[in-house]
Tab-separated table of C-alpha atoms in Angstrom:
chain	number	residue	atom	x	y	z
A	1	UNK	CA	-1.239	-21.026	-10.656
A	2	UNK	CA	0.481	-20.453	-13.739
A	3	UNK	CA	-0.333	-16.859	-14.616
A	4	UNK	CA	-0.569	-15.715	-10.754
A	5	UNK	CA	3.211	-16.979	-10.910
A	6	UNK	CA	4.247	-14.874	-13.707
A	7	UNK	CA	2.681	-11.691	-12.521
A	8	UNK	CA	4.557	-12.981	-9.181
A	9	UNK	CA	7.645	-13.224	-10.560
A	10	UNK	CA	7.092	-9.911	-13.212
A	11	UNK	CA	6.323	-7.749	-9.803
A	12	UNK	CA	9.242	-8.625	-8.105
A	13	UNK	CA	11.374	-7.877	-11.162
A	14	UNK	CA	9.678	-4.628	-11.051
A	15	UNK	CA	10.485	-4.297	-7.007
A	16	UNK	CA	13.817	-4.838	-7.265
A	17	UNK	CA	14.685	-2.013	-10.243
A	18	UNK	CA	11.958	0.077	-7.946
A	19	UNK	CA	14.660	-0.926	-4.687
A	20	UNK	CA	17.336	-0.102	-6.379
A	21	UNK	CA	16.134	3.569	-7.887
A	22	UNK	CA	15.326	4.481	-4.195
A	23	UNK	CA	18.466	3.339	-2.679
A	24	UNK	CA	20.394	5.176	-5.185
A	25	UNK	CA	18.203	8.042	-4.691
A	26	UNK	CA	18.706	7.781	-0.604
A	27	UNK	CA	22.284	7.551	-0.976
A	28	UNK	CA	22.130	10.324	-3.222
A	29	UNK	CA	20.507	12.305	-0.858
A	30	UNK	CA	22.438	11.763	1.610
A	31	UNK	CA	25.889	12.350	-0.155
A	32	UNK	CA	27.580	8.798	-1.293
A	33	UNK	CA	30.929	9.838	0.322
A	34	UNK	CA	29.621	11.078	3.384
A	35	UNK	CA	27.620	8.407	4.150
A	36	UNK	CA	29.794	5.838	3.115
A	37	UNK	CA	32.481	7.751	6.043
A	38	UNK	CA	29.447	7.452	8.471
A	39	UNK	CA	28.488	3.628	7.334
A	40	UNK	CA	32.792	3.756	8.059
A	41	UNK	CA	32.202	4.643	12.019
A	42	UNK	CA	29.033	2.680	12.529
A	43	UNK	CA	29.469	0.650	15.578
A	44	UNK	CA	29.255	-2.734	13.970
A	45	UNK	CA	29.788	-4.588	17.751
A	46	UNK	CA	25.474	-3.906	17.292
A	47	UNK	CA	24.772	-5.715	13.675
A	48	UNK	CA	24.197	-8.710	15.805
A	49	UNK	CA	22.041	-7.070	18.586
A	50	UNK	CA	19.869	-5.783	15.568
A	51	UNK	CA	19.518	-8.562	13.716
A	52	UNK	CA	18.634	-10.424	16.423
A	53	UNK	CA	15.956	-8.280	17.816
A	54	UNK	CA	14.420	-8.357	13.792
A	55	UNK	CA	14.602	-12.299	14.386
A	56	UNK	CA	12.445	-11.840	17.541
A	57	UNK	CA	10.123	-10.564	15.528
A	58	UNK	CA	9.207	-12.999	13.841
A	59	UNK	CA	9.961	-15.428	16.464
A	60	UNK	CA	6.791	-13.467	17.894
A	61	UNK	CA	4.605	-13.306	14.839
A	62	UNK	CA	5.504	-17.093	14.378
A	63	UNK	CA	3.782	-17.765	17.735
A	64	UNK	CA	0.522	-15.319	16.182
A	65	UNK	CA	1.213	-17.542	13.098
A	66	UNK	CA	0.762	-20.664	15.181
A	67	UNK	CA	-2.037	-19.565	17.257
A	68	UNK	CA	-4.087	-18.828	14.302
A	69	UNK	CA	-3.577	-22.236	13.223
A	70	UNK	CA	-4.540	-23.770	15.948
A	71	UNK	CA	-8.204	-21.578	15.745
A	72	UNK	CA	-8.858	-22.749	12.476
A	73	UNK	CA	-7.579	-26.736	13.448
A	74	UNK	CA	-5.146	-27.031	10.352
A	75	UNK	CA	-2.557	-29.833	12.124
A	76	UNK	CA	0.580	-29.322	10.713
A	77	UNK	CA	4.708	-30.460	12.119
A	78	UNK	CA	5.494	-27.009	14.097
A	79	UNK	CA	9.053	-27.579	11.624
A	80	UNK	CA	7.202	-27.521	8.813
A	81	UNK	CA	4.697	-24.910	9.935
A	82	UNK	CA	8.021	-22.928	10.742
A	83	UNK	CA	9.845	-23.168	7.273
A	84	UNK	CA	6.620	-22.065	5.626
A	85	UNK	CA	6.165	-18.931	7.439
A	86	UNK	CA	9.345	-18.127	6.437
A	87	UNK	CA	9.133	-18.802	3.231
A	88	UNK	CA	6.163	-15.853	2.908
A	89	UNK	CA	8.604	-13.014	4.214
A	90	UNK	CA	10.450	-14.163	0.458
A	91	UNK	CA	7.367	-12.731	-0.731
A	92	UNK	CA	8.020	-9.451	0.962
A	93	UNK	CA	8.826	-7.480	-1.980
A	94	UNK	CA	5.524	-8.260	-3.630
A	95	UNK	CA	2.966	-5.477	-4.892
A	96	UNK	CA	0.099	-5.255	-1.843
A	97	UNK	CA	2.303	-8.202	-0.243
A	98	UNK	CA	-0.152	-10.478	-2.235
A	99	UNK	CA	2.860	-13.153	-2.599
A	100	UNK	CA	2.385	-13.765	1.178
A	101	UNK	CA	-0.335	-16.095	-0.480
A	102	UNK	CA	2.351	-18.774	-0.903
A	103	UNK	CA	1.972	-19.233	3.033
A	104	UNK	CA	-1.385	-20.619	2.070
A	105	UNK	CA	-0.643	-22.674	-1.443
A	106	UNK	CA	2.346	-24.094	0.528
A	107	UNK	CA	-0.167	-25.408	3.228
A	108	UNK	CA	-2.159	-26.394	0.952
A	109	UNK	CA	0.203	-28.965	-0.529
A	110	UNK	CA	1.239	-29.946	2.969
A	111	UNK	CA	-2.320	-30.320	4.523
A	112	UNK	CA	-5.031	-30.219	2.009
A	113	UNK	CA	-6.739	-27.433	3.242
A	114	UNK	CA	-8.049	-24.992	0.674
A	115	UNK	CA	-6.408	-21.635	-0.097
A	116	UNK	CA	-9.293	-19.839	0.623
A	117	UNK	CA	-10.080	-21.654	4.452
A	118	UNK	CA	-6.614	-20.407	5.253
A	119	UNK	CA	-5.692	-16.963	3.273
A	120	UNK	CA	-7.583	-15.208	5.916
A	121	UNK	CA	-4.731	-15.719	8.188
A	122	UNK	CA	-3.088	-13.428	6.420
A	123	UNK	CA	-5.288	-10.677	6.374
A	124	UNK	CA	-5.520	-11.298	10.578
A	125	UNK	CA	-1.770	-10.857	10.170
A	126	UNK	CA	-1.868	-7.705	8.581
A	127	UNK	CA	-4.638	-6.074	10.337
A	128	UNK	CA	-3.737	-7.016	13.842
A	129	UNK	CA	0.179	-5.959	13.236
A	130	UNK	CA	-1.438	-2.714	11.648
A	131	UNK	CA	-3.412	-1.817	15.094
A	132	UNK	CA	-0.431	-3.156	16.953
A	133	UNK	CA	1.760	-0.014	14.790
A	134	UNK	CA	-0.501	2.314	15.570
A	135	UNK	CA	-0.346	1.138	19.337
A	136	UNK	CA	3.215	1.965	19.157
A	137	UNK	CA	3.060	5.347	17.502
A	138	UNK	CA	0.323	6.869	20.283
A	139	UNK	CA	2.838	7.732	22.355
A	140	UNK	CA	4.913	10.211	19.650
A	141	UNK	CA	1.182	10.893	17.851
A	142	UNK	CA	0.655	12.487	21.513
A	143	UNK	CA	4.254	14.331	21.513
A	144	UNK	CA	5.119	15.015	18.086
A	145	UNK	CA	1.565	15.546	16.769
A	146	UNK	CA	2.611	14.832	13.244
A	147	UNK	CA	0.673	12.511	10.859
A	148	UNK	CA	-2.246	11.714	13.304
A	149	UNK	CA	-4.896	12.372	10.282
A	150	UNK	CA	-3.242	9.240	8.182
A	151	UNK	CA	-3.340	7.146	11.711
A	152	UNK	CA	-6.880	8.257	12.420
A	153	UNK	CA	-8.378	6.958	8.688
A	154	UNK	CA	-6.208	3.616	9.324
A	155	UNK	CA	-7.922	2.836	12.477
A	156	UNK	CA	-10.925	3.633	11.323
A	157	UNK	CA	-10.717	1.569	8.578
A	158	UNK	CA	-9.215	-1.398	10.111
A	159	UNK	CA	-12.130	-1.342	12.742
A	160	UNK	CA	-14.740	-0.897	10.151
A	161	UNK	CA	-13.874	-3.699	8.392
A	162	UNK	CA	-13.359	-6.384	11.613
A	163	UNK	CA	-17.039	-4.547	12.641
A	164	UNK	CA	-18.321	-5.632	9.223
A	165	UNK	CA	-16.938	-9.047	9.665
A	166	UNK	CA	-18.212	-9.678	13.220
A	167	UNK	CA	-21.605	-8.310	11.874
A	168	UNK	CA	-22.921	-11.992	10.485
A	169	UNK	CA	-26.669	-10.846	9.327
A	170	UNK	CA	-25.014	-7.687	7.586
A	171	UNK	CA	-22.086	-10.107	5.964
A	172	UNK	CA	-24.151	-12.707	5.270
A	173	UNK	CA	-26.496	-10.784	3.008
A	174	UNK	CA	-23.705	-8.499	1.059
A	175	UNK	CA	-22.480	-12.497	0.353
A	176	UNK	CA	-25.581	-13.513	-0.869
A	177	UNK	CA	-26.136	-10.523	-2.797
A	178	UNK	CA	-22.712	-11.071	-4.351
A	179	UNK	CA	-24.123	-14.998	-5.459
A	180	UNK	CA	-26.329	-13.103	-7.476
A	181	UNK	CA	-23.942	-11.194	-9.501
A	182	UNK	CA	-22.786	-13.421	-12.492
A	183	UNK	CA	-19.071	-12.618	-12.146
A	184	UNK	CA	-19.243	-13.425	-8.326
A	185	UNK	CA	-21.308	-16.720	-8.798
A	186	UNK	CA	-18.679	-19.010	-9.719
A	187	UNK	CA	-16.694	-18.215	-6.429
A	188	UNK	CA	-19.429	-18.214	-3.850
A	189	UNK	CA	-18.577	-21.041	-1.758
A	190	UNK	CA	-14.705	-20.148	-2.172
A	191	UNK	CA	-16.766	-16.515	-0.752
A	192	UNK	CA	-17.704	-18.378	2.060
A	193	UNK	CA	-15.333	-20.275	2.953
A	194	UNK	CA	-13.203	-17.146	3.331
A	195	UNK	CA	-15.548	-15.247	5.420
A	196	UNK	CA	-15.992	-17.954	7.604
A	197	UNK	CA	-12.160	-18.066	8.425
A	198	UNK	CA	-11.899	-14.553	8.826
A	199	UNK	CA	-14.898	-14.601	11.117
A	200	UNK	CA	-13.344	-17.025	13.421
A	201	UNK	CA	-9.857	-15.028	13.875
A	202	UNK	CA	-11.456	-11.993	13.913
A	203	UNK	CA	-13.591	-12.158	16.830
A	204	UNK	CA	-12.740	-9.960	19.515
A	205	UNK	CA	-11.095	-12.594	22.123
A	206	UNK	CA	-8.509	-13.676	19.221
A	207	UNK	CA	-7.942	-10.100	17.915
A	208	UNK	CA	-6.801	-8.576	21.102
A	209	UNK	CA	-4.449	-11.548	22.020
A	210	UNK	CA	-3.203	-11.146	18.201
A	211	UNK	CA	-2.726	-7.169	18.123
A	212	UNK	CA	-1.115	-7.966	21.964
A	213	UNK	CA	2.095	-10.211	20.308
A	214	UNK	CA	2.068	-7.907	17.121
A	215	UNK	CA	2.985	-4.883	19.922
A	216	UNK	CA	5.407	-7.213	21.304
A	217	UNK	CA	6.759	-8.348	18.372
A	218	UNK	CA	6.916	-5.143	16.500
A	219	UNK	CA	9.102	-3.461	19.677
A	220	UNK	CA	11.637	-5.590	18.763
A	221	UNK	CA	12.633	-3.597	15.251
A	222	UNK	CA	11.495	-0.505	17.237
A	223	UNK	CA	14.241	-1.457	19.924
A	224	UNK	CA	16.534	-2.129	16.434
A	225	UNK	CA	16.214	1.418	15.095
A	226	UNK	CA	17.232	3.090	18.550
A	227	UNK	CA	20.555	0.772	18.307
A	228	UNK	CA	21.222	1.949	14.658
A	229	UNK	CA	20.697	5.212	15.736
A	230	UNK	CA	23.356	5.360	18.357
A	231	UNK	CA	25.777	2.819	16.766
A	232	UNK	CA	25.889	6.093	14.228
A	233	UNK	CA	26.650	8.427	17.721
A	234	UNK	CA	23.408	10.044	18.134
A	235	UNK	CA	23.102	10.375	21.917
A	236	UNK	CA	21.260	7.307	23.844
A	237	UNK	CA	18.314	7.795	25.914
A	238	UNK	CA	14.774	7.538	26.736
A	239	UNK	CA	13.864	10.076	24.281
A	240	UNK	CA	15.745	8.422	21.470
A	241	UNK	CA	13.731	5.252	21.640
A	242	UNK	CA	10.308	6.821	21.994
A	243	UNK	CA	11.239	8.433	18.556
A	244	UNK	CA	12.511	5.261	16.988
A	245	UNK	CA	9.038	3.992	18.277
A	246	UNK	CA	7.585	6.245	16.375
A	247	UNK	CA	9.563	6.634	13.530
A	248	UNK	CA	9.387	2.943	12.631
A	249	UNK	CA	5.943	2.787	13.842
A	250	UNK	CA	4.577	5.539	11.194
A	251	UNK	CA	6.980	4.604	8.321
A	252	UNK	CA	6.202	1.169	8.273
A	253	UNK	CA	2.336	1.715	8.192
A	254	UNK	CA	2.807	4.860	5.377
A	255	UNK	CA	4.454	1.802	3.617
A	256	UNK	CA	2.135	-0.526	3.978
A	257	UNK	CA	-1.000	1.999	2.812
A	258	UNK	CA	0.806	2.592	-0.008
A	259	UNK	CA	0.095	-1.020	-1.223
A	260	UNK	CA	3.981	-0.658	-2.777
A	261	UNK	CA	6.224	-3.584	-2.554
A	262	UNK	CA	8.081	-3.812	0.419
A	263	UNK	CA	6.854	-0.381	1.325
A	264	UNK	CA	9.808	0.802	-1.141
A	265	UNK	CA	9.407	4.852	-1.520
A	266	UNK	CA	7.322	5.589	0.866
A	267	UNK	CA	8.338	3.585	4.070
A	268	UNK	CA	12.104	4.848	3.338
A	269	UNK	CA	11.007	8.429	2.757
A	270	UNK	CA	8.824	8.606	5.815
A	271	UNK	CA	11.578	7.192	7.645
A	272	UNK	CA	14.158	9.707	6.397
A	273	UNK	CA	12.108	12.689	6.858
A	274	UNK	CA	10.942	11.282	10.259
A	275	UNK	CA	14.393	11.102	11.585
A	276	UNK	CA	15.684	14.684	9.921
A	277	UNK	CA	12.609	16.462	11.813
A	278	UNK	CA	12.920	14.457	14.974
A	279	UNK	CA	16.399	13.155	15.621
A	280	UNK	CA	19.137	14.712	13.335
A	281	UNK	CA	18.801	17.516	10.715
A	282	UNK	CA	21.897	15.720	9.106
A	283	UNK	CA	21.011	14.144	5.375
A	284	UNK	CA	24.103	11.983	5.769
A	285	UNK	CA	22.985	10.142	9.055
A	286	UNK	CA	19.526	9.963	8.373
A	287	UNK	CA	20.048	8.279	4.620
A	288	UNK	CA	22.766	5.908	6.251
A	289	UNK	CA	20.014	4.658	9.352
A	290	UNK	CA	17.310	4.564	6.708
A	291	UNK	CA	19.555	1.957	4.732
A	292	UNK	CA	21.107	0.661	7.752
A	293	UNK	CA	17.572	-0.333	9.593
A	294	UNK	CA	16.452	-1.614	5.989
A	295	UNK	CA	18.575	-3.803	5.193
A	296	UNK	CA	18.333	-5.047	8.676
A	297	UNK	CA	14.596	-5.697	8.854
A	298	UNK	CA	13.202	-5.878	5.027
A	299	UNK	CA	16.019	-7.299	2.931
A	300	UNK	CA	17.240	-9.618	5.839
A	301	UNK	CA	13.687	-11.202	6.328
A	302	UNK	CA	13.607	-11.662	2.726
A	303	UNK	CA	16.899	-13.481	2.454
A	304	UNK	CA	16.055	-15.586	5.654
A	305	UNK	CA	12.714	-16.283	3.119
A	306	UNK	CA	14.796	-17.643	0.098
A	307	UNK	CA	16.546	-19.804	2.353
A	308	UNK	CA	13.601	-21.156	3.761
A	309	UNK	CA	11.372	-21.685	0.924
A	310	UNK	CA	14.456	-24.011	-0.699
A	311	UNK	CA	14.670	-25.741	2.236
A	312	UNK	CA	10.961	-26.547	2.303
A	313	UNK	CA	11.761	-27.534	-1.527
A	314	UNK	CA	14.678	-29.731	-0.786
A	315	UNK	CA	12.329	-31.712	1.871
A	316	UNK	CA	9.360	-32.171	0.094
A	317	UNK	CA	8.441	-34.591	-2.857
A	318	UNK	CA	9.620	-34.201	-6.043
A	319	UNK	CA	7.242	-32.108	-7.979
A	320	UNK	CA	5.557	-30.895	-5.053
A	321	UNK	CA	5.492	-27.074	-5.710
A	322	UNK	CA	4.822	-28.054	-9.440
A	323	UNK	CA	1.252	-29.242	-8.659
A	324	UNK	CA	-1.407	-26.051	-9.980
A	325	UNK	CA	-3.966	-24.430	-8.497
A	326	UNK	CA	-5.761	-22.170	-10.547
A	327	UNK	CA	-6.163	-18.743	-7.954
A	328	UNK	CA	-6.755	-16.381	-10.597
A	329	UNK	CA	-10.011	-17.698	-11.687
A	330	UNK	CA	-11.122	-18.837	-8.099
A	331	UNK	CA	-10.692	-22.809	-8.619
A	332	UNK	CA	-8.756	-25.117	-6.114
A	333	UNK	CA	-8.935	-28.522	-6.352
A	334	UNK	CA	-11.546	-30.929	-5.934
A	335	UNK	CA	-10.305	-31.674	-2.471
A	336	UNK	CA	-12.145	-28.312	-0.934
A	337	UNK	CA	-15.446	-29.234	-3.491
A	338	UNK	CA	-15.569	-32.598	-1.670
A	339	UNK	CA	-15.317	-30.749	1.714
A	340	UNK	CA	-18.372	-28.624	0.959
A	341	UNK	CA	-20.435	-31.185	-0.422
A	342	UNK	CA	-19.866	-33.705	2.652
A	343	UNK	CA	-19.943	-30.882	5.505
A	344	UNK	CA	-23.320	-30.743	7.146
A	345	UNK	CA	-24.648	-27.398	8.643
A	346	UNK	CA	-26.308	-29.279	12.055
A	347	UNK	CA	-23.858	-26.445	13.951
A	348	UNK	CA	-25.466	-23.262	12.289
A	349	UNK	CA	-28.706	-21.723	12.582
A	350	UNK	CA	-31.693	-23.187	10.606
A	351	UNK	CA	-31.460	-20.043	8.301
A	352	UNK	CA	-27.663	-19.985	7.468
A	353	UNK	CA	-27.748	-23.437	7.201
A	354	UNK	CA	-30.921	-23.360	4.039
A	355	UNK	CA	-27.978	-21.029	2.810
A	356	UNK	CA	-25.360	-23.723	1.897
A	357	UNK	CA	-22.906	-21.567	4.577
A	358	UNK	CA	-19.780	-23.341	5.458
A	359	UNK	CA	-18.992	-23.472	9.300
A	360	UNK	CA	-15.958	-22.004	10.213
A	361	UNK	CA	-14.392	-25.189	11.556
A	362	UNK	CA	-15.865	-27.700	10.344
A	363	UNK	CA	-14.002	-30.756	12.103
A	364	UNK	CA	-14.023	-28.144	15.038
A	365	UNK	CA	-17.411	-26.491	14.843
A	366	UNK	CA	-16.080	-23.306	16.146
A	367	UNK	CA	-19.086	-22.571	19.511
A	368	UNK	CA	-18.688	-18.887	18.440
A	369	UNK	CA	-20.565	-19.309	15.046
């Protein structure tokens, strides 16, 4: 874990001096003293209405959290469960999001279960709040007809890849190909393993229930970004929120393509030129919602984070988060070896099972495999 931690720890350095350029460069932009006059006249009686419809967010994508627990049968205190997906959104600010992994090393410690049996959940996450985005942004794709080319190669991506998944004979031999290849070798069951979780949330039952919260969810900080926009005195009504929809919709997905921490850059730019071309051609109003809705959504999730993660330290065992796990070579502890040597394949076809695959659930044995 030890040099996965530092190159943690170095990219968040690096996303915070990156934060800080591009809100100097947005209030910039917008012109400090004019902005800071408009920040002057927001309607603060909505701060909490905002923040609370960003906390039903992830009141939602806890539930999605939850749910994708329960398909892979990792038993955890709901408590528990709850402080450590809150502790990921500390990882927010993370190149790629890849510190969302301490989700899974944190349930790890707390369960047992390997890293690699329950990172998938976070690429379900993704995805399915990805196609959930682009759910919301059909309606202003239809209207405004702007940036439908970038939405087109998502979804197509995004369904390529859960095709590919659901496609066992055509996974099952790029995996065994990739057994072959000496640098691949040495992480083949940890291969496995992870295919075989993704495979289970993946399928198309799961999926649609999953991208059906993430629309839910997600219209909450849609619903947030209408409220900033008239607690600045830009005129409420239906219009308004079907181009917040959008707005937040489009810029948060530009963001996350981007692969930059936090979506910083690109999600804020998007969302600045969004709201010039669509709701104000004022500079000053559009850099102080940009900032406004920001703080509201990225920087308050990753505070609510911080908080949680030392509260999950504070009530766990002393040296609990000091324990390693070696990720950036592929090796977990000899818990997840014992697992695969003692699991029998009795649930899979004769032909995966002279393969040495790993069953999806094994204490389940997941009918769908």
């Amino acid at each position: 874990m030890g040099l996965l931690t530092r190159q943690i720890r170095t990219g968040i350095v690096l996303s915070l001096v990156l934060a800080f350029v591009v809100i100097t460069a947005i209030a910039l932009y917008a012109d400090v003293p004019r902005m800071l006059g408009a920040l002057a006249h927001f309607r603060w009686q909505y701060l909490p209405l905002i923040l609370a419809l960003t906390l039903f967010n992830y009141f939602c994508r806890f539930f999605k959290w939850q749910y994708y627990l329960k398909r892979l049968d990792v038993r955890i205190a709901w408590l528990k469960s709850l402080l450590i997906f809150i502790s990921g959104l500390s990882m927010a600010i993370t190149p790629g999001k890849v510190g969302e992994l301490l989700k899974s090393y944190l349930l790890k410690r707390t369960t047992g279960e390997p890293i690699s049996r329950t990172s998938p959940i976070i690429v379900a996450e993704r995805l399915s709040d990805g196609l959930a985005m682009l759910l919301l942004a059909t309606t202003g794709l239809v209207l405004y007809r702007f940036g439908w080319e970038v939405m087109l190669v998502l979804l197509v991506v995004g369904l390529t890849g859960i095709m590919i998944i659901q496609n066992r004979r055509l996974s099952l031999a790029i995996l065994s190909f990739g057994e072959r290849l000496p640098v691949l070798a040495r992480i083949a069951h940890l291969m496995r393993t992870f295919y075989e979780s993704s495979y289970t949330l993946l399928q198309w039952r799961p999926l649609l229930l999953a991208v059906s919260i993430g629309f839910i969810s997600w219209s909450g900080e849609c619903a947030a970004l209408y409220f900033v926009f008239t607690g600045l005195g830009i005129a409420a009504n239906l219009d308004l929120f079907i181009k917040a929809t959008f707005i937040l919709s489009v810029s948060s997905l530009i963001g996350s393509a981007s692969g930059l921490p936090g979506g910083l850059g690109t999600a804020d730019g998007s969302m600045l030129g969004l709201t010039r071309l669509l709701v104000t051609t004022s500079a000053t109003l559009g850099g102080a919602a940009t900032l406004l809705i920001r703080l509201c959504t990225l920087w308050f999730g990753l505070g609510l984070g911080v908080i949680a993660l030392l509260i999950f330290r504070s009530v766990s065992p002393p040296g609990f988060l000091a324990q390693h796990t070696d990720l950036s070579t592929g090796r977990e502890d000899s818990w997840e070896e014992q697992k695969l040597n003692t699991t029998t394949n009795s649930t899979l076809p004769e032909n995966e099972g002279q393969r040495g695959l790993q069953p999806a659930s094994a204490r389940t044995g997941d009918k769908a495999i």
